[in-house]
mmCIF file of N, CA and C in Angstrom:
data_model
loop_
_atom_site.group_PDB
_atom_site.id
_atom_site.type_symbol
_atom_site.label_atom_id
_atom_site.label_comp_id
_atom_site.label_asym_id
_atom_site.label_seq_id
_atom_site.Cartn_x
_atom_site.Cartn_y
_atom_site.Cartn_z
ATOM 1 N N MET A 1 15.345 -13.490 14.913
ATOM 2 C CA MET A 1 14.719 -12.640 15.201
ATOM 3 C C MET A 1 13.547 -12.952 15.997
ATOM 4 N N ASN A 2 13.350 -12.425 17.019
ATOM 5 C CA ASN A 2 12.153 -12.689 18.113
ATOM 6 C C ASN A 2 11.465 -11.564 18.548
ATOM 7 N N LEU A 3 10.063 -11.596 17.970
ATOM 8 C CA LEU A 3 9.335 -10.361 18.380
ATOM 9 C C LEU A 3 8.629 -10.759 19.746
ATOM 10 N N ILE A 4 8.717 -9.944 20.882
ATOM 11 C CA ILE A 4 8.317 -10.223 22.040
ATOM 12 C C ILE A 4 6.862 -9.606 22.473
ATOM 13 N N ARG A 5 5.791 -10.409 22.752
ATOM 14 C CA ARG A 5 4.660 -9.513 23.291
ATOM 15 C C ARG A 5 4.805 -9.792 24.561
ATOM 16 N N VAL A 6 4.334 -9.246 25.276
ATOM 17 C CA VAL A 6 4.578 -9.072 26.959
ATOM 18 C C VAL A 6 3.280 -9.094 27.493
ATOM 19 N N PRO A 7 2.666 -10.304 27.868
ATOM 20 C CA PRO A 7 1.510 -10.460 28.576
ATOM 21 C C PRO A 7 1.342 -9.733 29.904
ATOM 22 N N ALA A 8 2.280 -8.975 30.440
ATOM 23 C CA ALA A 8 1.855 -8.355 31.657
ATOM 24 C C ALA A 8 1.736 -6.816 31.181
ATOM 25 N N LEU A 9 2.038 -6.595 29.774
ATOM 26 C CA LEU A 9 1.611 -5.104 29.594
ATOM 27 C C LEU A 9 0.213 -5.234 28.482
ATOM 28 N N SER A 10 -0.308 -4.145 28.335
ATOM 29 C CA SER A 10 -1.610 -4.085 27.730
ATOM 30 C C SER A 10 -1.597 -4.724 26.076
ATOM 31 N N ASP A 11 -2.497 -5.604 25.671
ATOM 32 C CA ASP A 11 -2.612 -6.125 24.198
ATOM 33 C C ASP A 11 -3.245 -4.862 23.369
ATOM 34 N N VAL A 12 -3.265 -3.735 23.579
ATOM 35 C CA VAL A 12 -3.810 -2.879 22.879
ATOM 36 C C VAL A 12 -2.814 -2.359 21.837
ATOM 37 N N ALA A 13 -1.490 -2.521 22.410
ATOM 38 C CA ALA A 13 -0.521 -1.923 21.041
ATOM 39 C C ALA A 13 -0.703 -2.990 20.051
ATOM 40 N N GLU A 14 -0.447 -2.191 18.774
ATOM 41 C CA GLU A 14 -0.600 -3.456 17.534
ATOM 42 C C GLU A 14 0.911 -3.655 17.141
ATOM 43 N N TYR A 15 1.793 -3.947 17.998
ATOM 44 C CA TYR A 15 3.269 -4.229 17.744
ATOM 45 C C TYR A 15 3.938 -4.914 19.056
ATOM 46 N N ALA A 16 4.869 -5.443 18.487
ATOM 47 C CA ALA A 16 5.654 -6.265 19.803
ATOM 48 C C ALA A 16 6.137 -5.178 20.713
ATOM 49 N N TYR A 17 6.355 -5.445 22.107
ATOM 50 C CA TYR A 17 6.867 -4.444 22.945
ATOM 51 C C TYR A 17 8.370 -4.662 22.875
ATOM 52 N N ALA A 18 8.928 -5.530 22.392
ATOM 53 C CA ALA A 18 10.486 -5.920 22.327
ATOM 54 C C ALA A 18 10.961 -6.804 21.064
ATOM 55 N N ALA A 19 12.004 -6.658 20.909
ATOM 56 C CA ALA A 19 12.603 -7.513 19.709
ATOM 57 C C ALA A 19 13.916 -8.190 20.256
ATOM 58 N N THR A 20 14.320 -9.360 19.787
ATOM 59 C CA THR A 20 15.587 -9.886 19.976
ATOM 60 C C THR A 20 16.146 -10.337 18.765
ATOM 61 N N VAL A 21 17.377 -10.098 18.684
ATOM 62 C CA VAL A 21 18.187 -10.548 17.275
ATOM 63 C C VAL A 21 19.240 -11.497 17.869
ATOM 64 N N GLU A 22 19.347 -12.601 17.445
ATOM 65 C CA GLU A 22 20.447 -13.745 17.718
ATOM 66 C C GLU A 22 21.267 -13.854 16.914
ATOM 67 N N PRO A 23 22.695 -13.747 16.959
ATOM 68 C CA PRO A 23 23.817 -14.005 15.941
ATOM 69 C C PRO A 23 23.586 -15.247 15.417
ATOM 70 N N PRO A 24 23.935 -15.513 14.175
ATOM 71 C CA PRO A 24 24.498 -14.402 13.413
ATOM 72 C C PRO A 24 23.473 -13.695 12.603
ATOM 73 N N ALA A 25 23.492 -12.306 12.507
ATOM 74 C CA ALA A 25 22.548 -11.598 11.820
ATOM 75 C C ALA A 25 23.402 -10.240 11.295
ATOM 76 N N ARG A 26 22.877 -9.944 10.216
ATOM 77 C CA ARG A 26 23.401 -8.668 9.566
ATOM 78 C C ARG A 26 22.104 -7.623 9.908
ATOM 79 N N LEU A 27 22.576 -6.515 10.510
ATOM 80 C CA LEU A 27 21.791 -5.378 10.951
ATOM 81 C C LEU A 27 21.461 -4.518 9.885
ATOM 82 N N VAL A 28 20.510 -3.824 9.333
ATOM 83 C CA VAL A 28 20.320 -2.948 8.502
ATOM 84 C C VAL A 28 19.417 -1.738 8.983
ATOM 85 N N PHE A 29 20.293 -0.606 9.098
ATOM 86 C CA PHE A 29 19.568 0.771 9.604
ATOM 87 C C PHE A 29 19.145 1.579 8.381
ATOM 88 N N THR A 30 17.991 1.760 8.549
ATOM 89 C CA THR A 30 17.588 2.632 7.086
ATOM 90 C C THR A 30 17.867 4.234 7.913
ATOM 91 N N ALA A 31 18.000 5.099 6.844
ATOM 92 C CA ALA A 31 17.316 6.473 7.144
ATOM 93 C C ALA A 31 16.007 6.675 7.185
ATOM 94 N N GLY A 32 15.621 7.760 7.520
ATOM 95 C CA GLY A 32 14.273 7.898 7.511
ATOM 96 C C GLY A 32 13.523 8.002 5.827
ATOM 97 N N ALA A 33 12.701 6.979 5.725
ATOM 98 C CA ALA A 33 12.059 7.060 4.709
ATOM 99 C C ALA A 33 11.024 8.240 4.298
ATOM 100 N N CYS A 34 11.003 9.053 3.443
ATOM 101 C CA CYS A 34 10.346 10.084 3.167
ATOM 102 C C CYS A 34 9.217 9.959 2.243
ATOM 103 N N PRO A 35 8.274 10.875 2.188
ATOM 104 C CA PRO A 35 7.186 10.583 0.820
ATOM 105 C C PRO A 35 7.314 11.553 -0.035
ATOM 106 N N LEU A 36 8.706 11.187 -0.829
ATOM 107 C CA LEU A 36 9.047 11.732 -2.015
ATOM 108 C C LEU A 36 8.809 10.885 -3.260
ATOM 109 N N ASP A 37 8.491 11.287 -4.193
ATOM 110 C CA ASP A 37 8.398 10.537 -5.443
ATOM 111 C C ASP A 37 9.857 10.324 -6.101
ATOM 112 N N ALA A 38 9.954 9.735 -7.291
ATOM 113 C CA ALA A 38 11.125 9.505 -7.947
ATOM 114 C C ALA A 38 11.914 10.741 -8.565
ATOM 115 N N GLU A 39 10.932 11.767 -8.680
ATOM 116 C CA GLU A 39 11.626 13.363 -9.032
ATOM 117 C C GLU A 39 11.954 14.073 -7.785
ATOM 118 N N GLY A 40 11.706 13.478 -6.535
ATOM 119 C CA GLY A 40 12.023 14.187 -5.415
ATOM 120 C C GLY A 40 10.918 15.185 -4.888
ATOM 121 N N ARG A 41 9.832 15.095 -5.408
ATOM 122 C CA ARG A 41 8.388 15.909 -5.081
ATOM 123 C C ARG A 41 7.677 15.389 -3.762
ATOM 124 N N THR A 42 7.442 15.937 -2.841
ATOM 125 C CA THR A 42 6.544 15.603 -1.764
ATOM 126 C C THR A 42 5.274 15.087 -2.349
ATOM 127 N N VAL A 43 4.821 13.783 -2.024
ATOM 128 C CA VAL A 43 3.391 13.257 -2.742
ATOM 129 C C VAL A 43 2.400 13.763 -1.411
ATOM 130 N N ALA A 44 1.049 13.742 -1.946
ATOM 131 C CA ALA A 44 -0.046 13.879 -0.948
ATOM 132 C C ALA A 44 0.088 15.061 0.009
ATOM 133 N N PRO A 45 0.528 16.151 -0.277
ATOM 134 C CA PRO A 45 0.569 17.296 0.868
ATOM 135 C C PRO A 45 -0.645 17.341 1.369
ATOM 136 N N GLY A 46 -0.680 17.355 2.804
ATOM 137 C CA GLY A 46 -1.941 17.461 3.811
ATOM 138 C C GLY A 46 -2.611 16.106 4.021
ATOM 139 N N ASP A 47 -2.108 15.199 3.647
ATOM 140 C CA ASP A 47 -2.820 13.771 3.603
ATOM 141 C C ASP A 47 -1.720 12.700 4.373
ATOM 142 N N PRO A 48 -1.804 12.930 5.747
ATOM 143 C CA PRO A 48 -0.930 11.553 6.335
ATOM 144 C C PRO A 48 -1.018 10.373 6.130
ATOM 145 N N ALA A 49 -1.962 9.875 5.646
ATOM 146 C CA ALA A 49 -2.222 8.475 5.171
ATOM 147 C C ALA A 49 -1.590 8.216 3.742
ATOM 148 N N GLY A 50 -1.812 8.961 2.908
ATOM 149 C CA GLY A 50 -1.297 9.298 1.466
ATOM 150 C C GLY A 50 0.196 9.313 1.452
ATOM 151 N N GLN A 51 0.712 9.894 2.600
ATOM 152 C CA GLN A 51 2.192 10.168 2.621
ATOM 153 C C GLN A 51 2.807 9.040 3.174
ATOM 154 N N ALA A 52 2.001 8.416 3.956
ATOM 155 C CA ALA A 52 2.515 7.269 4.774
ATOM 156 C C ALA A 52 2.781 5.982 3.604
ATOM 157 N N ARG A 53 1.750 5.735 2.831
ATOM 158 C CA ARG A 53 1.831 4.988 1.586
ATOM 159 C C ARG A 53 3.204 5.171 0.926
ATOM 160 N N GLN A 54 3.217 6.237 0.566
ATOM 161 C CA GLN A 54 4.540 6.500 -0.308
ATOM 162 C C GLN A 54 5.793 6.215 0.401
ATOM 163 N N VAL A 55 5.888 6.512 1.726
ATOM 164 C CA VAL A 55 7.100 6.437 2.792
ATOM 165 C C VAL A 55 7.164 4.892 2.803
ATOM 166 N N MET A 56 6.237 4.015 3.013
ATOM 167 C CA MET A 56 6.426 2.773 2.839
ATOM 168 C C MET A 56 6.703 1.905 1.998
ATOM 169 N N ALA A 57 6.335 2.569 0.689
ATOM 170 C CA ALA A 57 6.861 2.085 -0.401
ATOM 171 C C ALA A 57 8.314 2.223 -0.596
ATOM 172 N N ASN A 58 8.861 3.384 -0.305
ATOM 173 C CA ASN A 58 10.056 3.956 -0.629
ATOM 174 C C ASN A 58 10.969 3.117 0.640
ATOM 175 N N LEU A 59 10.539 2.930 1.953
ATOM 176 C CA LEU A 59 11.218 2.098 2.782
ATOM 177 C C LEU A 59 11.292 0.595 2.289
ATOM 178 N N GLU A 60 10.442 0.070 1.649
ATOM 179 C CA GLU A 60 10.475 -1.261 1.158
ATOM 180 C C GLU A 60 11.524 -1.466 -0.031
ATOM 181 N N THR A 61 11.669 -0.255 -0.784
ATOM 182 C CA THR A 61 12.826 -0.183 -1.896
ATOM 183 C C THR A 61 14.263 0.055 -1.030
ATOM 184 N N ALA A 62 14.201 0.941 -0.416
ATOM 185 C CA ALA A 62 15.529 1.078 0.553
ATOM 186 C C ALA A 62 15.905 -0.245 0.932
ATOM 187 N N LEU A 63 15.150 -0.882 1.884
ATOM 188 C CA LEU A 63 15.409 -2.441 2.503
ATOM 189 C C LEU A 63 15.883 -3.113 1.464
ATOM 190 N N ALA A 64 15.207 -3.217 0.292
ATOM 191 C CA ALA A 64 15.282 -4.488 -0.729
ATOM 192 C C ALA A 64 16.999 -4.097 -1.352
ATOM 193 N N ALA A 65 17.205 -2.745 -1.467
ATOM 194 C CA ALA A 65 18.668 -2.385 -1.909
ATOM 195 C C ALA A 65 19.824 -3.000 -1.026
ATOM 196 N N ALA A 66 19.434 -3.227 0.442
ATOM 197 C CA ALA A 66 20.075 -3.677 1.235
ATOM 198 C C ALA A 66 19.873 -5.132 1.477
ATOM 199 N N GLY A 67 19.343 -5.833 0.686
ATOM 200 C CA GLY A 67 18.850 -7.209 0.875
ATOM 201 C C GLY A 67 18.190 -7.646 2.236
ATOM 202 N N ALA A 68 17.068 -6.589 2.409
ATOM 203 C CA ALA A 68 16.144 -6.978 3.717
ATOM 204 C C ALA A 68 14.670 -6.759 2.924
ATOM 205 N N ARG A 69 13.644 -7.380 3.802
ATOM 206 C CA ARG A 69 12.359 -7.076 3.623
ATOM 207 C C ARG A 69 11.689 -6.624 4.759
ATOM 208 N N LEU A 70 10.466 -6.041 4.622
ATOM 209 C CA LEU A 70 9.850 -5.540 5.760
ATOM 210 C C LEU A 70 9.549 -6.489 6.696
ATOM 211 N N THR A 71 9.540 -7.790 6.541
ATOM 212 C CA THR A 71 9.488 -8.819 7.364
ATOM 213 C C THR A 71 10.699 -9.279 8.203
ATOM 214 N N ASP A 72 11.784 -8.668 7.678
ATOM 215 C CA ASP A 72 12.959 -8.686 8.464
ATOM 216 C C ASP A 72 13.222 -7.438 9.678
ATOM 217 N N VAL A 73 12.295 -6.335 9.666
ATOM 218 C CA VAL A 73 12.205 -5.260 10.390
ATOM 219 C C VAL A 73 12.085 -5.836 11.568
ATOM 220 N N VAL A 74 12.792 -5.277 12.745
ATOM 221 C CA VAL A 74 12.587 -5.318 14.028
ATOM 222 C C VAL A 74 12.340 -4.399 15.007
ATOM 223 N N LYS A 75 12.294 -3.238 14.413
ATOM 224 C CA LYS A 75 12.077 -1.697 14.997
ATOM 225 C C LYS A 75 11.916 -0.504 14.014
ATOM 226 N N THR A 76 10.818 0.027 14.258
ATOM 227 C CA THR A 76 10.628 1.133 13.581
ATOM 228 C C THR A 76 10.307 2.640 14.656
ATOM 229 N N THR A 77 10.591 3.425 13.742
ATOM 230 C CA THR A 77 10.061 5.038 14.557
ATOM 231 C C THR A 77 9.535 5.766 13.588
ATOM 232 N N VAL A 78 8.283 6.073 13.880
ATOM 233 C CA VAL A 78 7.340 6.793 12.849
ATOM 234 C C VAL A 78 6.975 8.136 13.186
ATOM 235 N N TYR A 79 7.346 9.192 12.071
ATOM 236 C CA TYR A 79 7.187 10.431 12.795
ATOM 237 C C TYR A 79 6.251 11.176 12.011
ATOM 238 N N VAL A 80 5.425 11.913 12.707
ATOM 239 C CA VAL A 80 4.229 12.536 11.998
ATOM 240 C C VAL A 80 4.366 13.888 12.374
ATOM 241 N N ALA A 81 4.446 14.960 11.324
ATOM 242 C CA ALA A 81 4.318 16.357 11.872
ATOM 243 C C ALA A 81 3.017 16.839 11.872
ATOM 244 N N SER A 82 2.625 16.649 13.124
ATOM 245 C CA SER A 82 1.153 17.211 13.726
ATOM 246 C C SER A 82 1.028 17.022 15.069
ATOM 247 N N SER A 83 0.201 17.593 15.650
ATOM 248 C CA SER A 83 -0.197 17.550 17.033
ATOM 249 C C SER A 83 -1.547 17.067 17.226
ATOM 250 N N ARG A 84 -2.222 16.529 16.214
ATOM 251 C CA ARG A 84 -3.312 16.188 15.978
ATOM 252 C C ARG A 84 -3.240 14.348 16.109
ATOM 253 N N GLN A 85 -3.864 13.928 17.335
ATOM 254 C CA GLN A 85 -3.718 12.419 17.282
ATOM 255 C C GLN A 85 -4.429 11.727 16.060
ATOM 256 N N ALA A 86 -5.496 12.195 15.422
ATOM 257 C CA ALA A 86 -5.932 11.578 14.505
ATOM 258 C C ALA A 86 -5.002 11.461 13.108
ATOM 259 N N ASP A 87 -4.193 12.464 12.825
ATOM 260 C CA ASP A 87 -3.338 12.221 11.998
ATOM 261 C C ASP A 87 -2.131 11.543 12.214
ATOM 262 N N LEU A 88 -1.690 11.325 13.467
ATOM 263 C CA LEU A 88 -0.837 10.053 13.859
ATOM 264 C C LEU A 88 -1.350 8.724 13.680
ATOM 265 N N VAL A 89 -2.717 8.554 13.764
ATOM 266 C CA VAL A 89 -3.316 7.173 13.979
ATOM 267 C C VAL A 89 -3.389 7.149 12.431
ATOM 268 N N ALA A 90 -3.867 8.063 11.791
ATOM 269 C CA ALA A 90 -4.013 7.843 10.001
ATOM 270 C C ALA A 90 -2.843 7.075 9.405
ATOM 271 N N ALA A 91 -1.516 7.965 9.793
ATOM 272 C CA ALA A 91 -0.277 7.429 9.295
ATOM 273 C C ALA A 91 0.186 5.903 9.877
ATOM 274 N N TRP A 92 -0.464 5.758 11.083
ATOM 275 C CA TRP A 92 0.149 4.424 11.812
ATOM 276 C C TRP A 92 -0.615 3.470 11.180
ATOM 277 N N GLU A 93 -1.974 3.303 10.991
ATOM 278 C CA GLU A 93 -2.723 2.698 10.307
ATOM 279 C C GLU A 93 -2.175 2.277 9.006
ATOM 280 N N VAL A 94 -1.585 3.147 8.155
ATOM 281 C CA VAL A 94 -0.926 2.549 6.771
ATOM 282 C C VAL A 94 0.178 1.707 6.965
ATOM 283 N N VAL A 95 1.240 2.351 8.056
ATOM 284 C CA VAL A 95 2.350 1.606 8.490
ATOM 285 C C VAL A 95 2.196 0.239 8.842
ATOM 286 N N ARG A 96 1.103 0.153 9.991
ATOM 287 C CA ARG A 96 0.840 -1.183 10.360
ATOM 288 C C ARG A 96 0.495 -2.011 9.300
ATOM 289 N N ASP A 97 -0.458 -1.711 8.607
ATOM 290 C CA ASP A 97 -1.060 -2.401 7.508
ATOM 291 C C ASP A 97 -0.045 -2.918 6.397
ATOM 292 N N ALA A 98 1.117 -2.068 6.218
ATOM 293 C CA ALA A 98 2.218 -2.286 5.177
ATOM 294 C C ALA A 98 2.836 -3.522 5.889
ATOM 295 N N PHE A 99 3.022 -3.826 7.079
ATOM 296 C CA PHE A 99 3.786 -5.032 7.736
ATOM 297 C C PHE A 99 2.866 -6.292 7.725
ATOM 298 N N GLY A 100 1.444 -6.015 7.523
ATOM 299 C CA GLY A 100 0.713 -7.322 7.464
ATOM 300 C C GLY A 100 0.715 -7.791 8.831
ATOM 301 N N GLY A 101 0.970 -9.480 9.021
ATOM 302 C CA GLY A 101 0.887 -9.887 10.213
ATOM 303 C C GLY A 101 2.217 -9.769 11.184
ATOM 304 N N HIS A 102 3.230 -9.088 10.551
ATOM 305 C CA HIS A 102 4.736 -8.726 11.050
ATOM 306 C C HIS A 102 4.371 -7.547 11.788
ATOM 307 N N GLU A 103 4.549 -7.618 13.150
ATOM 308 C CA GLU A 103 4.503 -6.625 13.997
ATOM 309 C C GLU A 103 5.676 -5.916 14.715
ATOM 310 N N PRO A 104 6.774 -5.422 14.088
ATOM 311 C CA PRO A 104 7.988 -4.917 14.909
ATOM 312 C C PRO A 104 7.589 -3.899 15.872
ATOM 313 N N SER A 105 8.453 -3.808 16.788
ATOM 314 C CA SER A 105 8.273 -3.014 17.707
ATOM 315 C C SER A 105 8.379 -1.585 17.054
ATOM 316 N N SER A 106 7.686 -0.643 17.556
ATOM 317 C CA SER A 106 7.449 0.496 16.986
ATOM 318 C C SER A 106 7.254 1.630 17.991
ATOM 319 N N THR A 107 7.750 2.831 17.599
ATOM 320 C CA THR A 107 7.418 4.214 18.348
ATOM 321 C C THR A 107 6.893 5.147 17.312
ATOM 322 N N LEU A 108 5.791 5.678 17.839
ATOM 323 C CA LEU A 108 5.183 6.740 16.876
ATOM 324 C C LEU A 108 5.293 7.866 17.499
ATOM 325 N N LEU A 109 5.704 9.025 17.059
ATOM 326 C CA LEU A 109 5.751 10.461 17.450
ATOM 327 C C LEU A 109 5.234 11.487 16.732
ATOM 328 N N GLY A 110 4.492 12.369 17.514
ATOM 329 C CA GLY A 110 4.093 13.692 16.864
ATOM 330 C C GLY A 110 5.319 14.726 16.803
ATOM 331 N N VAL A 111 5.656 15.455 15.895
ATOM 332 C CA VAL A 111 6.664 16.227 15.777
ATOM 333 C C VAL A 111 6.356 17.661 15.155
ATOM 334 N N ALA A 112 7.126 18.706 15.463
ATOM 335 C CA ALA A 112 6.742 19.903 15.012
ATOM 336 C C ALA A 112 6.977 20.154 13.353
ATOM 337 N N VAL A 113 7.980 19.459 12.764
ATOM 338 C CA VAL A 113 8.315 19.727 11.717
ATOM 339 C C VAL A 113 9.193 18.882 11.142
ATOM 340 N N LEU A 114 8.980 18.343 9.734
ATOM 341 C CA LEU A 114 9.969 17.515 9.027
ATOM 342 C C LEU A 114 10.924 18.211 8.036
ATOM 343 N N GLY A 115 11.720 17.394 7.454
ATOM 344 C CA GLY A 115 12.870 18.231 6.604
ATOM 345 C C GLY A 115 12.310 18.658 5.245
ATOM 346 N N TYR A 116 11.203 18.229 4.550
ATOM 347 C CA TYR A 116 11.015 18.778 3.159
ATOM 348 C C TYR A 116 9.914 19.395 3.213
ATOM 349 N N ASP A 117 9.415 20.145 2.106
ATOM 350 C CA ASP A 117 8.323 21.055 2.083
ATOM 351 C C ASP A 117 7.263 20.185 2.076
ATOM 352 N N ASP A 118 5.946 20.400 2.818
ATOM 353 C CA ASP A 118 4.825 19.757 2.832
ATOM 354 C C ASP A 118 4.959 18.142 3.628
ATOM 355 N N GLN A 119 6.172 17.989 4.028
ATOM 356 C CA GLN A 119 6.398 16.609 4.380
ATOM 357 C C GLN A 119 5.832 16.363 5.869
ATOM 358 N N LEU A 120 4.613 15.485 6.147
ATOM 359 C CA LEU A 120 4.181 14.971 7.332
ATOM 360 C C LEU A 120 4.751 13.736 7.856
ATOM 361 N N VAL A 121 4.940 12.868 7.079
ATOM 362 C CA VAL A 121 5.336 11.606 7.606
ATOM 363 C C VAL A 121 6.804 11.290 7.438
ATOM 364 N N GLU A 122 7.536 10.285 8.090
ATOM 365 C CA GLU A 122 8.624 9.863 8.117
ATOM 366 C C GLU A 122 8.785 8.515 8.816
ATOM 367 N N VAL A 123 9.572 7.590 8.051
ATOM 368 C CA VAL A 123 9.701 6.135 9.074
ATOM 369 C C VAL A 123 11.161 5.647 8.786
ATOM 370 N N GLU A 124 11.860 5.404 10.045
ATOM 371 C CA GLU A 124 13.092 4.870 9.773
ATOM 372 C C GLU A 124 12.924 3.546 10.663
ATOM 373 N N ALA A 125 13.953 2.490 10.040
ATOM 374 C CA ALA A 125 13.684 0.841 10.650
ATOM 375 C C ALA A 125 14.925 0.706 10.757
ATOM 376 N N VAL A 126 15.015 -0.590 11.520
ATOM 377 C CA VAL A 126 16.028 -1.555 11.785
ATOM 378 C C VAL A 126 15.738 -2.855 11.440
ATOM 379 N N ALA A 127 16.310 -3.591 10.588
ATOM 380 C CA ALA A 127 16.128 -4.961 10.287
ATOM 381 C C ALA A 127 17.278 -5.817 10.415
ATOM 382 N N ALA A 128 16.835 -7.005 10.511
ATOM 383 C CA ALA A 128 17.996 -8.129 10.812
ATOM 384 C C ALA A 128 17.690 -9.225 10.016
ATOM 385 N N VAL A 129 18.915 -9.424 9.015
ATOM 386 C CA VAL A 129 18.694 -10.498 7.943
ATOM 387 C C VAL A 129 19.755 -11.352 8.339
ATOM 388 N N ARG A 130 19.277 -12.581 8.018
ATOM 389 C CA ARG A 130 20.117 -13.878 8.047
ATOM 390 C C ARG A 130 20.797 -14.246 6.683
ATOM 391 N N GLY A 131 22.023 -14.497 6.878
ATOM 392 C CA GLY A 131 22.718 -14.961 5.706
ATOM 393 C C GLY A 131 23.299 -13.676 4.943
ATOM 394 N N GLU A 132 23.960 -14.128 3.661
ATOM 395 C CA GLU A 132 24.587 -12.795 2.940
ATOM 396 C C GLU A 132 23.334 -12.229 2.160
ATOM 397 N N ALA A 133 23.530 -11.022 1.908
ATOM 398 C CA ALA A 133 22.756 -10.004 1.161
ATOM 399 C C ALA A 133 23.194 -10.508 -0.599
#
């Protein structure tokens, strides 16, 4: 995997602008990770950052089940059910921090509504894994 930073584009973005995956690699596509606890309850109602923490924990668990890690992720899409930019930034900061120095390409979107009661955040990912799971 190669995360591509593009000098001709702004360096304000806290992610790579593109990513390439050279064969052989196994791609892992996750469903949107939601802010649900083990009993299926939405955690941290009204708190985008709190929900993002649960989302990233759930994403990491889903990736592990497929033999992948956060450092294998090449692309994420982050959905935040809010029209307030501050809510998007609060969720994004948690997502960004969960990846540490690994900065996969990402899209951050404000949306009208997500699927579960009180849900504000959802993250889907694509990972590229070398070797067998």
